[in-house]
Short mmCIF file of C-alpha atoms in Angstrom, two decimals:
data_model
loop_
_atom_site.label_atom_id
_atom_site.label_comp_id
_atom_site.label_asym_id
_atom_site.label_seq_id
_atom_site.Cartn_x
_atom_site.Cartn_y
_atom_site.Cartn_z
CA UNK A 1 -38.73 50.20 -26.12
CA UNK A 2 -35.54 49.37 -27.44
CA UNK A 3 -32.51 51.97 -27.06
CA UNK A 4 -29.15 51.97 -28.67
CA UNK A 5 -26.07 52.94 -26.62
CA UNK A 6 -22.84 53.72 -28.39
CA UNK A 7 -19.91 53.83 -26.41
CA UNK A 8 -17.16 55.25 -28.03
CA UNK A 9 -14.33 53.76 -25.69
CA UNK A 10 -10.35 53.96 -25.54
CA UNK A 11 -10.17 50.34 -26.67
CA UNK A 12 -13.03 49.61 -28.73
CA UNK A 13 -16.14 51.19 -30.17
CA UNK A 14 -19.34 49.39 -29.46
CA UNK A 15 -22.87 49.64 -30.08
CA UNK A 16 -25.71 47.85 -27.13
CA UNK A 17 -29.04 47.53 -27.99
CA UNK A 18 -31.15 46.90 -25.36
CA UNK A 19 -34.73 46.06 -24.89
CA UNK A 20 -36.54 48.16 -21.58
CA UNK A 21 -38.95 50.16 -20.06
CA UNK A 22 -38.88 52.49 -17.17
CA UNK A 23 -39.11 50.63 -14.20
CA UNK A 24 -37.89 47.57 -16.12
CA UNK A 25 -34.41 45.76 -15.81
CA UNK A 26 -33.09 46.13 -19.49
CA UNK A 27 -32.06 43.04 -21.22
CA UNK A 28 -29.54 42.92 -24.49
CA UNK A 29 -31.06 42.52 -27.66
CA UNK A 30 -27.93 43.16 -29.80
CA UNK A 31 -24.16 43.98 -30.19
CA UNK A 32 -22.14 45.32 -32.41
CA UNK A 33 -18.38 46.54 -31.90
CA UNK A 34 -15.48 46.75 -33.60
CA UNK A 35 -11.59 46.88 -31.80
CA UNK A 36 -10.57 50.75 -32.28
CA UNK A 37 -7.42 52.18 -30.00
CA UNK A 38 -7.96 55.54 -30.51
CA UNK A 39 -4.72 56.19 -28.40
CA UNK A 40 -2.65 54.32 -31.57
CA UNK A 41 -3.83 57.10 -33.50
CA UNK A 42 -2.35 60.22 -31.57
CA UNK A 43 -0.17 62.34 -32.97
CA UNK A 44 3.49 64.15 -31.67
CA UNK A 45 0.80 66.73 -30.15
CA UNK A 46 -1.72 64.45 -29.06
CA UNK A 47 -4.40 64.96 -31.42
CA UNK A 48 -6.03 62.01 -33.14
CA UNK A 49 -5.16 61.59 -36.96
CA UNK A 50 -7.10 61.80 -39.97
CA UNK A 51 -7.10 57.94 -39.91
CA UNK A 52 -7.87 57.18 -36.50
CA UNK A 53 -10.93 59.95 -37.82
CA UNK A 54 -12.39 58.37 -40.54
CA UNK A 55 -12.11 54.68 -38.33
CA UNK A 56 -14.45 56.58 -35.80
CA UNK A 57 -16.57 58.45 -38.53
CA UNK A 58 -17.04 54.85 -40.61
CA UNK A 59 -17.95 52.85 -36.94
CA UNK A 60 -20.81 55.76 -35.89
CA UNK A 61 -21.75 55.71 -39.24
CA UNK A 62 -22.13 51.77 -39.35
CA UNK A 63 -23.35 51.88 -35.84
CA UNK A 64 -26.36 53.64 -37.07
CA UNK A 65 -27.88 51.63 -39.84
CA UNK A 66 -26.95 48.70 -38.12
CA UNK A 67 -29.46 50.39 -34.87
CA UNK A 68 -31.88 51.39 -37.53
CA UNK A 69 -32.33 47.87 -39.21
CA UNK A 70 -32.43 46.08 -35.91
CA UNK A 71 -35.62 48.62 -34.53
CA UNK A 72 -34.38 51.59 -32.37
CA UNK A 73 -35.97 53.98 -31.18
CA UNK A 74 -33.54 56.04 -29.41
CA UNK A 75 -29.73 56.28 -29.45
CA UNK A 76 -27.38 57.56 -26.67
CA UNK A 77 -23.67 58.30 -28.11
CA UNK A 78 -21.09 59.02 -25.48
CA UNK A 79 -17.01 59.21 -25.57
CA UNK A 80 -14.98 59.25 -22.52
CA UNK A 81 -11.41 60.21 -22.41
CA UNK A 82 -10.16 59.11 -25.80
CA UNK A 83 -11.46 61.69 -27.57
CA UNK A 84 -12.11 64.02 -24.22
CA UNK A 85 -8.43 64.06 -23.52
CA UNK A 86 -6.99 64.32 -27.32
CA UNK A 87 -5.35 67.75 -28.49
CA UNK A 88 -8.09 68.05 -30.95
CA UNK A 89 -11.18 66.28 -28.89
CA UNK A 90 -13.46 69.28 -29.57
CA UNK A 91 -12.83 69.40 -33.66
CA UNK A 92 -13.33 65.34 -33.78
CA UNK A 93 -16.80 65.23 -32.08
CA UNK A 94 -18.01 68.53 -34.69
CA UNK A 95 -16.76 66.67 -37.56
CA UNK A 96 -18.90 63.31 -36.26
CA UNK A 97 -21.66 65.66 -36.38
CA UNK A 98 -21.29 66.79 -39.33
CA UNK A 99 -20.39 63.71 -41.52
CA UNK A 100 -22.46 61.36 -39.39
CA UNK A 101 -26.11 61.32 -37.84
CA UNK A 102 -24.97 61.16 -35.07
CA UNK A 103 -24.36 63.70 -32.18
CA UNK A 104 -21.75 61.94 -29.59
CA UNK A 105 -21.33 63.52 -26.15
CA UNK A 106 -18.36 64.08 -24.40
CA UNK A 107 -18.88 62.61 -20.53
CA UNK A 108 -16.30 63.69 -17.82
CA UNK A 109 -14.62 61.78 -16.20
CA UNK A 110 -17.02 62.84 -12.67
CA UNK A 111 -19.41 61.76 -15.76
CA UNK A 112 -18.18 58.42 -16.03
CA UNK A 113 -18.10 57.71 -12.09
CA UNK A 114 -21.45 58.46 -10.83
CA UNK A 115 -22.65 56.84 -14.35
CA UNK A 116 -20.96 54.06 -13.15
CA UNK A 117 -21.51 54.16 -9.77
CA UNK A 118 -25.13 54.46 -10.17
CA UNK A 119 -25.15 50.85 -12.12
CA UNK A 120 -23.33 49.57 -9.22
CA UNK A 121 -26.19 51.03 -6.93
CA UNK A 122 -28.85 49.35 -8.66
CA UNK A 123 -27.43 45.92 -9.30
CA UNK A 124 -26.72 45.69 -6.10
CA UNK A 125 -29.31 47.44 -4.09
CA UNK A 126 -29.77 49.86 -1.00
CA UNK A 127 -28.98 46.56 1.32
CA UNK A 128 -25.99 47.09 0.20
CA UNK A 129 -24.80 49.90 1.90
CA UNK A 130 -22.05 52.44 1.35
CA UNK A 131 -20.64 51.43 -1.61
CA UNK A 132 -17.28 51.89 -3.35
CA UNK A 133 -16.78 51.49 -6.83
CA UNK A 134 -13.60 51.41 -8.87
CA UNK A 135 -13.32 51.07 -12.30
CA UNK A 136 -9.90 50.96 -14.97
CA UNK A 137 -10.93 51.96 -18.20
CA UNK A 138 -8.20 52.29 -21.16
CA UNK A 139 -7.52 56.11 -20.75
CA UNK A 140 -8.84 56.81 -16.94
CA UNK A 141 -9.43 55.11 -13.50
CA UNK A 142 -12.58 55.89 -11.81
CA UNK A 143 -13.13 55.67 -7.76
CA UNK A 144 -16.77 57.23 -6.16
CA UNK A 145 -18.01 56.16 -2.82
CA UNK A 146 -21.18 56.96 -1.63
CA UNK A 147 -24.75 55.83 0.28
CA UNK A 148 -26.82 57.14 -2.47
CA UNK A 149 -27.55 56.56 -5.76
CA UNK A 150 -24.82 58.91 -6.69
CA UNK A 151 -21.91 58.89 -5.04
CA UNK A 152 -20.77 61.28 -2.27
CA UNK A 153 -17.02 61.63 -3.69
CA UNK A 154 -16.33 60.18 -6.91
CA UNK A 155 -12.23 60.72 -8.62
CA UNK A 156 -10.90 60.40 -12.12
CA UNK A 157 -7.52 60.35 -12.78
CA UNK A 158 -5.29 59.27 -15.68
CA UNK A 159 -4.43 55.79 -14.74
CA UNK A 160 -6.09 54.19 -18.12
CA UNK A 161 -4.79 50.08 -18.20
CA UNK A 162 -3.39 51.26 -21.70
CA UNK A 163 -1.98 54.98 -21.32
CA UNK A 164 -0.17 53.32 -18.70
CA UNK A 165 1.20 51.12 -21.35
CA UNK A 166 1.85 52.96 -23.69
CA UNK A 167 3.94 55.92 -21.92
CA UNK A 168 5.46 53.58 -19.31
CA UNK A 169 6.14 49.99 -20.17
CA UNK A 170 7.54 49.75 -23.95
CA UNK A 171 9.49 46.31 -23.62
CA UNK A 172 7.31 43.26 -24.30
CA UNK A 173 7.97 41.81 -21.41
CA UNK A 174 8.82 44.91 -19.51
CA UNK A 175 11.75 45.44 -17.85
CA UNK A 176 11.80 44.78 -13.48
CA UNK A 177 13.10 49.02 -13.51
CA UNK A 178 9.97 49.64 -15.42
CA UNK A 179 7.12 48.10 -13.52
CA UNK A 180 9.02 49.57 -10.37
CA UNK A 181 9.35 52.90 -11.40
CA UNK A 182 5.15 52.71 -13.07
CA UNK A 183 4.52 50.89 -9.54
CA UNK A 184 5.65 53.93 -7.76
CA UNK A 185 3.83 56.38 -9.90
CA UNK A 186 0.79 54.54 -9.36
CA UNK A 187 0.76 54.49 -6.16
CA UNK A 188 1.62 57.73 -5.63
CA UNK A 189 -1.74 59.07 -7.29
CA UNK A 190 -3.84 56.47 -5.91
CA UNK A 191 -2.40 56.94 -2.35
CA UNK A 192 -3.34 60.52 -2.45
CA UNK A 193 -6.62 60.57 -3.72
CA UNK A 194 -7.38 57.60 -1.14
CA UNK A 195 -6.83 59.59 1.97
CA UNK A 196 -9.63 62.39 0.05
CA UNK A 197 -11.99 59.17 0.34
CA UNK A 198 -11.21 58.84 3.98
CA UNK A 199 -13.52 61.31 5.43
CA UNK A 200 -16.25 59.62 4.15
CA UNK A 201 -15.98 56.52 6.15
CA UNK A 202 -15.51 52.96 5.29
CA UNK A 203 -17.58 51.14 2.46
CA UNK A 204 -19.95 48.55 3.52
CA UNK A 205 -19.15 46.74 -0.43
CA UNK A 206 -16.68 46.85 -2.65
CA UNK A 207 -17.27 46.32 -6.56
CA UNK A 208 -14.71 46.53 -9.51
CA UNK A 209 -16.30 47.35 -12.94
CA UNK A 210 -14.55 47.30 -16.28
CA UNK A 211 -13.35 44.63 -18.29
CA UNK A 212 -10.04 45.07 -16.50
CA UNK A 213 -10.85 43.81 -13.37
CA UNK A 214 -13.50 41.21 -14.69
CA UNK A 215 -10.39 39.60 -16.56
CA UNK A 216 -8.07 39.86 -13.38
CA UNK A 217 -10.79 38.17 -11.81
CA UNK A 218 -11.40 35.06 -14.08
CA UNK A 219 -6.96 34.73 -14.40
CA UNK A 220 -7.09 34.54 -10.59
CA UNK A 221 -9.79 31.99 -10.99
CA UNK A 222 -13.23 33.60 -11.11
CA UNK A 223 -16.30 31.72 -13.33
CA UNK A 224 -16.30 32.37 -17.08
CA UNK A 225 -18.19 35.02 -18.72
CA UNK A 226 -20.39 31.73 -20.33
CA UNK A 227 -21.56 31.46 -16.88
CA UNK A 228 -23.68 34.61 -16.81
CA UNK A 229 -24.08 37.69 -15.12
CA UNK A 230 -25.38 36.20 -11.69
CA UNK A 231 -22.85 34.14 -10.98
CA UNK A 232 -21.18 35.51 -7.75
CA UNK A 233 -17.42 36.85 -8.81
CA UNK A 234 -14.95 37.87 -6.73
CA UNK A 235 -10.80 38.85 -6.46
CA UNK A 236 -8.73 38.83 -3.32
CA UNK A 237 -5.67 41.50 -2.38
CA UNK A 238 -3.79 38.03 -2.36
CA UNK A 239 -4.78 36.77 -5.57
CA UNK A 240 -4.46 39.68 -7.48
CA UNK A 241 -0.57 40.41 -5.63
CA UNK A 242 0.62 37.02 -7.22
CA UNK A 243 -0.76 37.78 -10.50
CA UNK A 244 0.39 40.99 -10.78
CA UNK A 245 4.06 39.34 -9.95
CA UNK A 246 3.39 36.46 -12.92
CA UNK A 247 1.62 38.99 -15.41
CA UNK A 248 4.96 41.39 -15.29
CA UNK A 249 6.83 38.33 -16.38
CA UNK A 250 4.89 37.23 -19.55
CA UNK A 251 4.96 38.85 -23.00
CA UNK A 252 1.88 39.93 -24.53
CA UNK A 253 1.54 36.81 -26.31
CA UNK A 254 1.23 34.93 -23.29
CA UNK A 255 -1.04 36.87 -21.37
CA UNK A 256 -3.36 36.47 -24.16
CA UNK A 257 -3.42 32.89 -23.97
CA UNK A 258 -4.70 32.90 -20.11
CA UNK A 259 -8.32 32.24 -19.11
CA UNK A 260 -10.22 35.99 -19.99
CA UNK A 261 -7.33 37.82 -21.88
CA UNK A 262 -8.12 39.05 -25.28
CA UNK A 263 -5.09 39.36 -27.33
CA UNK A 264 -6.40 43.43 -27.81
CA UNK A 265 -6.40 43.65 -23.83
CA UNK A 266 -2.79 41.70 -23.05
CA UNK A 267 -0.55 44.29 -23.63
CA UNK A 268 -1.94 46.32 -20.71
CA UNK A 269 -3.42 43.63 -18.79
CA UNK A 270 -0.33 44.35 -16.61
CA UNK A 271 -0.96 48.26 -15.98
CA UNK A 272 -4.43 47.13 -14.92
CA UNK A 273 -3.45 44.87 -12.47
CA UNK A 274 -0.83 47.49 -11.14
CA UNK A 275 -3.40 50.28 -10.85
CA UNK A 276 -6.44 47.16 -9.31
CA UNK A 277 -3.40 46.16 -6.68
CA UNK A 278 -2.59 50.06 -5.72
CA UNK A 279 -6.39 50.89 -5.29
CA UNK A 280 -6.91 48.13 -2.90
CA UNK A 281 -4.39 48.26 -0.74
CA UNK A 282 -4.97 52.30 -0.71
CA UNK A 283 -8.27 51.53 0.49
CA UNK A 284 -7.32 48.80 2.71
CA UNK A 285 -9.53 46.15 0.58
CA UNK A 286 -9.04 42.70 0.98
CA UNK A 287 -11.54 41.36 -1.67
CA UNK A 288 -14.15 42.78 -4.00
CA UNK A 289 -17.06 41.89 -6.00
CA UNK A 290 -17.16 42.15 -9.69
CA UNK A 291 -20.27 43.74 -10.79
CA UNK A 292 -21.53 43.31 -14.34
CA UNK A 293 -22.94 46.84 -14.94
CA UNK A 294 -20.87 49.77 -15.56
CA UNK A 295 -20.90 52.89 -17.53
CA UNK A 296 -23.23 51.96 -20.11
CA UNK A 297 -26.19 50.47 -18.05
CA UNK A 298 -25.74 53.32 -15.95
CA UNK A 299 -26.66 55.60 -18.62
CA UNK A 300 -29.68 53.11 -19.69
CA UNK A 301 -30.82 53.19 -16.22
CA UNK A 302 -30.65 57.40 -16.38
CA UNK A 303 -32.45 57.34 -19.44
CA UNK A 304 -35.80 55.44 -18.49
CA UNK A 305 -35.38 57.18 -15.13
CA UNK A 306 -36.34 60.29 -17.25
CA UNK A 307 -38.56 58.65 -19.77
CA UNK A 308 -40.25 57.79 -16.32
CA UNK A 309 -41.14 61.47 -15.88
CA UNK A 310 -41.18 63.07 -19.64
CA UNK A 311 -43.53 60.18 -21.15
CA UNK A 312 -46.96 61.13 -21.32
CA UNK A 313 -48.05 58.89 -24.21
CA UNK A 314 -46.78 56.40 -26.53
CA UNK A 315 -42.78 56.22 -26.39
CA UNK A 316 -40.67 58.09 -29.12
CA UNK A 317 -41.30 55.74 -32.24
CA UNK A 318 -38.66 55.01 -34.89
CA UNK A 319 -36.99 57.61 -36.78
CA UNK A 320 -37.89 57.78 -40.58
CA UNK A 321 -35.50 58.00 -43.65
CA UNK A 322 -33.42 60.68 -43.26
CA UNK A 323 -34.21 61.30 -39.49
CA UNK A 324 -32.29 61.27 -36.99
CA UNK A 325 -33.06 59.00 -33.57
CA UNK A 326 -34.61 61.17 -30.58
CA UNK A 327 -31.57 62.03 -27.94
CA UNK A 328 -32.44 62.90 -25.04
CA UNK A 329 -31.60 66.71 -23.31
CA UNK A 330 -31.13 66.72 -19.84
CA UNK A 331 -31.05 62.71 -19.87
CA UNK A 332 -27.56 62.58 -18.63
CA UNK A 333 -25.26 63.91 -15.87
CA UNK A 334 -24.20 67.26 -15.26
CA UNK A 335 -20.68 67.77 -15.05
CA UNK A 336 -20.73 67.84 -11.46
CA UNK A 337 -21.68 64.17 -11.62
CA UNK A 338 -25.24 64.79 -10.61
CA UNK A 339 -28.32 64.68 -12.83
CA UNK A 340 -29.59 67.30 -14.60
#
């Protein structure tokens, strides 16, 4: 079966198409994405503008025929906290409705961690332990922790790589009172929602998702994306403290000419490693593994976990002119993080 996921993201917008069956790992057919900062289109109030609207409403709408041509047969569509957190989130995801095919869901952020946390579960395995799994997105920073396949705790809060930018570090390079004063902040939120953790014990493994930490990881010396998925990658407290130091001291342009920077991710390439730095030594970490799944396998995975149970014949075939793909109810999480 092949399944679309679109992934409507603070940074970009991106459409996966993956090839899978329950039971099966899934394996990437096809990409398609396109760099869209919804954040650069927020208003005095907060609400995204008509432009930054009709960017999202032409992407879904490209996204589509570009899953229909390449063989489809079932589309998830999910935002996370660029629309969710927007004055006018609700209005933008009833126009995409309504001008698109398209119906996008709004995840949570408790969405987004156990999501996340259960891709981090099944890459790894149950020989892994307790796990804890952080992960800096553009808008939010995710933490769960658990022994299960959803985790026992799981925290969002608004410590996005580029919010952080944006509201707190304006200078290109930014100023030593800046990063002090964001440094402070950061840790201030982290520190608290850390000792919440505590109760639930130590982690037996560690794992950073997001594109944040996977670039931290290759600056401070990790193997190259080129490399593949299985290569073992990992970043140390003490790596990640000296390039946090060096990454406060280069402009934009600079950062994006190190190993793993995009020049769309270098302006906040710096908040990331602030909020990556904070986390670990809130959780006393020393080193952790980057994993390669995140949000959007975990989704895949919950998907063909249901198909598993709801199939009873041949799977949903392509949709016909004018038809919209199947999406599936009850095939994500609740808001409480757990399945529904």
């Amino acid at each position: 079966m092949r399944l679309g996921v679109l992934d409507i993201g603070s940074n970009t917008v991106h459409l996966l198409l993956v090839d899978a069956h329950p039971g099966a790992r899934p394996v990437s057919f096809a990409s398609h994405k396109r760099p869209l900062q919804l954040v650069s289109y927020l208003d005095a109030d907060g609400a995204i503008s008509e432009a930054g609207q009709e960017e999202l409403i032409g992407f879904v709408n490209e996204a589509w025929n570009f899953a229909r041509r390449h063989g489809a047969q079932d589309l998830l569509a999910f935002s996370t906290s660029a629309i969710r957190e927007s004055a006018n989130g609700a209005e933008v995801l009833a126009r995409v409705q309504r001008e698109t095919p398209v119906r996008l869901e709004e995840l949570s952020g408790g969405d987004e961690a156990a999501m996340t946390f259960l891709a981090v579960r099944r890459w790894y395995g149950w020989g892994a332990g307790s796990i804890l799994d952080l992960d800096i997105g553009g808008g939010s920073f995710e933490m769960a922790l658990g022994q299960d396949e959803l985790p026992e705790i799981a925290r969002s809060l608004p410590l996005g790589a580029g919010r952080l930018t944006r509201d707190w570090l304006p200078e290109d390079p930014p100023s030593p009172k800046s990063i002090k004063k964001l440094r402070k902040y950061i840790r201030g939120m982290v520190g608290e929602a850390a000792e919440e953790f505590s109760a639930f014990g130590r982690p037996d493994l560690v794992a950073g998702t997001s594109k944040t930490f996977r670039s931290l990881a290759r600056i401070a010396g990790a193997a190259p994306s080129a490399a593949g998925p299985f290569v073992p990658r990992v970043l140390t407290l003490e790596d990640l403290s000296l390039w946090t130091k060096r990454l406060g001291a280069l402009s934009a342009r600079d950062r994006a000419g190190l190993d793993g920077v995009s020049a769309l991710r270098a302006p906040q390439m710096l908040a990331g490693a602030l909020v990556a730095q904070a986390a670990m030594e809130a959780f006393d970490v020393q080193s952790l593994k980057i994993c390669p799944w995140a949000l959007r396998e975990g989704l895949i995975l919950r998907r063909f976990d249901t198909l598993r149970f709801e199939t009873t014949g041949d799977l949903p075939r392509g949709p016909a002119e004018g038809e919209e793909f199947l999406v599936a109810a009850g095939a994500g999480p609740s808001s409480n993080g757990k399945p529904t």
